CSV table of C-alpha atoms in Angstrom, one decimal:
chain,number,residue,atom,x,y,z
Y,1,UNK,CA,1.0,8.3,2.4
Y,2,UNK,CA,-2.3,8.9,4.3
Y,3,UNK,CA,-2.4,10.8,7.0
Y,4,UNK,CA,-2.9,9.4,10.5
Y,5,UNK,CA,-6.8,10.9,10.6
Y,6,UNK,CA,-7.2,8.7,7.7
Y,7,UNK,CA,-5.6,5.8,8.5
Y,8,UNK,CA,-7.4,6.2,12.1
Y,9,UNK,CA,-10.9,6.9,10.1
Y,10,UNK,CA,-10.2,3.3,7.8
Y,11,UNK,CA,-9.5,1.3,11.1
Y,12,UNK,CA,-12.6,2.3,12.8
Y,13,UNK,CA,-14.5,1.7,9.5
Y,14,UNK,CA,-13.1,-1.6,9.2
Y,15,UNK,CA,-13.3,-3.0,12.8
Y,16,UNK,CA,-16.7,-1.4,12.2
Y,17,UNK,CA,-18.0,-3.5,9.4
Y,18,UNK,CA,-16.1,-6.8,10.9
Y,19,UNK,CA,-18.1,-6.7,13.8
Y,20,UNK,CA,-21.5,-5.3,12.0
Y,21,UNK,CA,-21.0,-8.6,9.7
Y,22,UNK,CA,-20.0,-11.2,12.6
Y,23,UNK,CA,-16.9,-11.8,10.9
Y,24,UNK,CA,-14.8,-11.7,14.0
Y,25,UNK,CA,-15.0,-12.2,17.5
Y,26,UNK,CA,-13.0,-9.5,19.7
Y,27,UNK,CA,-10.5,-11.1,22.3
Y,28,UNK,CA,-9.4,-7.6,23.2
Y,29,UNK,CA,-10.2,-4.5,24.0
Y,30,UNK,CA,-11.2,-2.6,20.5
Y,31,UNK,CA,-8.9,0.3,20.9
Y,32,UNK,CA,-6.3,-2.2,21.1
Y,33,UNK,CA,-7.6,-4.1,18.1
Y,34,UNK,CA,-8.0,-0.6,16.2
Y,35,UNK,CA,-4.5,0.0,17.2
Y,36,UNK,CA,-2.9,-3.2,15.3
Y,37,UNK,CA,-5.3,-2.9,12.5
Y,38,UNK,CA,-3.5,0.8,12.0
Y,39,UNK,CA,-0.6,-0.5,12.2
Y,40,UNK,CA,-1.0,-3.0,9.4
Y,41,UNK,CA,-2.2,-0.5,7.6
Y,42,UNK,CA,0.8,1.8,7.8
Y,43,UNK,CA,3.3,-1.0,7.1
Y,44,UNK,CA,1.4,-2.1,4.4
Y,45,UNK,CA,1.0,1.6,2.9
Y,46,UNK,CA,4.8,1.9,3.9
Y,47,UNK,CA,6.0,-1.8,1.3
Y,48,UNK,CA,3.8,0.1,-1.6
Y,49,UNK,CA,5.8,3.2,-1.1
Y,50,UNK,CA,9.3,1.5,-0.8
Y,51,UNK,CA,8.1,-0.7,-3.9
Y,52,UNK,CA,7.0,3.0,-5.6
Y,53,UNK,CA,10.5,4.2,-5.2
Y,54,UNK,CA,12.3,1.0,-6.4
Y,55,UNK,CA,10.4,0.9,-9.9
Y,56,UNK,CA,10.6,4.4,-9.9
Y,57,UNK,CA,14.8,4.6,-9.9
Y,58,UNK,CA,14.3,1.5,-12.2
Y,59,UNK,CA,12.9,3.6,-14.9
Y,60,UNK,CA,15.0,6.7,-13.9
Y,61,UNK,CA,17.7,4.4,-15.0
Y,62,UNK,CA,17.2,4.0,-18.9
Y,63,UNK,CA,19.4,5.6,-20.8
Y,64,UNK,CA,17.0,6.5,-22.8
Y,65,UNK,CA,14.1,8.9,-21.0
Y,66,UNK,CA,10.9,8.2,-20.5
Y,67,UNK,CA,8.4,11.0,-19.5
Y,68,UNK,CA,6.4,10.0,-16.4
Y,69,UNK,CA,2.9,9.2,-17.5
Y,70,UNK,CA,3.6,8.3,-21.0
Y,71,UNK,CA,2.2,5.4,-22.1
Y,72,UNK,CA,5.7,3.7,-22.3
Y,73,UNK,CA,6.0,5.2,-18.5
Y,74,UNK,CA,3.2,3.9,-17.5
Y,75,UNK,CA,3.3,-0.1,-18.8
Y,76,UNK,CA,7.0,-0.2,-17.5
Y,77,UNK,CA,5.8,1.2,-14.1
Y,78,UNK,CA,2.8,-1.4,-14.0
Y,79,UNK,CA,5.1,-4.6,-15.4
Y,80,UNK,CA,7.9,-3.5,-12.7
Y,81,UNK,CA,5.3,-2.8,-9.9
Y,82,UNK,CA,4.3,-6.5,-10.6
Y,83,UNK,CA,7.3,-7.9,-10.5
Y,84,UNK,CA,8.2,-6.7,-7.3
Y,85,UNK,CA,5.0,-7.2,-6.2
Y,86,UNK,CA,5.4,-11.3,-6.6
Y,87,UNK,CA,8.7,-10.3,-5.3
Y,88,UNK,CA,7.0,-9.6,-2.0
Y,89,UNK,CA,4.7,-12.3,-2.4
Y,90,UNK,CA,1.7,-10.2,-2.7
């Protein structure tokens, strides 16, 4: 998870650009736009962790053990990650 400096720093930078590139047109105040883009930022960081832990258990699961980071590990985690990624419709 990022911490809130960070996630504050990413919605400044992207409001930021947005603006610099006339991709939007403001019909509120900016803190208050800052404020929702943080927030969809949080729950969006919040779904990847909840999907981390879901594959992760998955794969905790096996009977038989695979060390975290193998390459076994590692296409399991990606293939699962994908899955629930459609899942979520993402």
């Amino acid at each position: 998870m990022l911490k809130a400096e960070k996630v504050t720093h990413l919605s400044h930078v992207l409001l930021k650009g947005l603006l610099d590139k006339n991709l939007i047109t403001l019909k509120d105040e900016e803190g208050n736009v800052r404020r929702a883009i943080k927030h969809v930022i949080a729950s969006e960081l919040k779904i990847g962790e909840d999907m981390d832990k879901l594959v992760r258990r998955k794969l905790e699961s096996f009977s038989r053990k695979l060390p975290e980071g193998s390459p076994e590990w590692e296409v399991l985690y990606k293939k699962f990650m994908r899955e629930e990624e459609i899942k979520k419709g993402r």
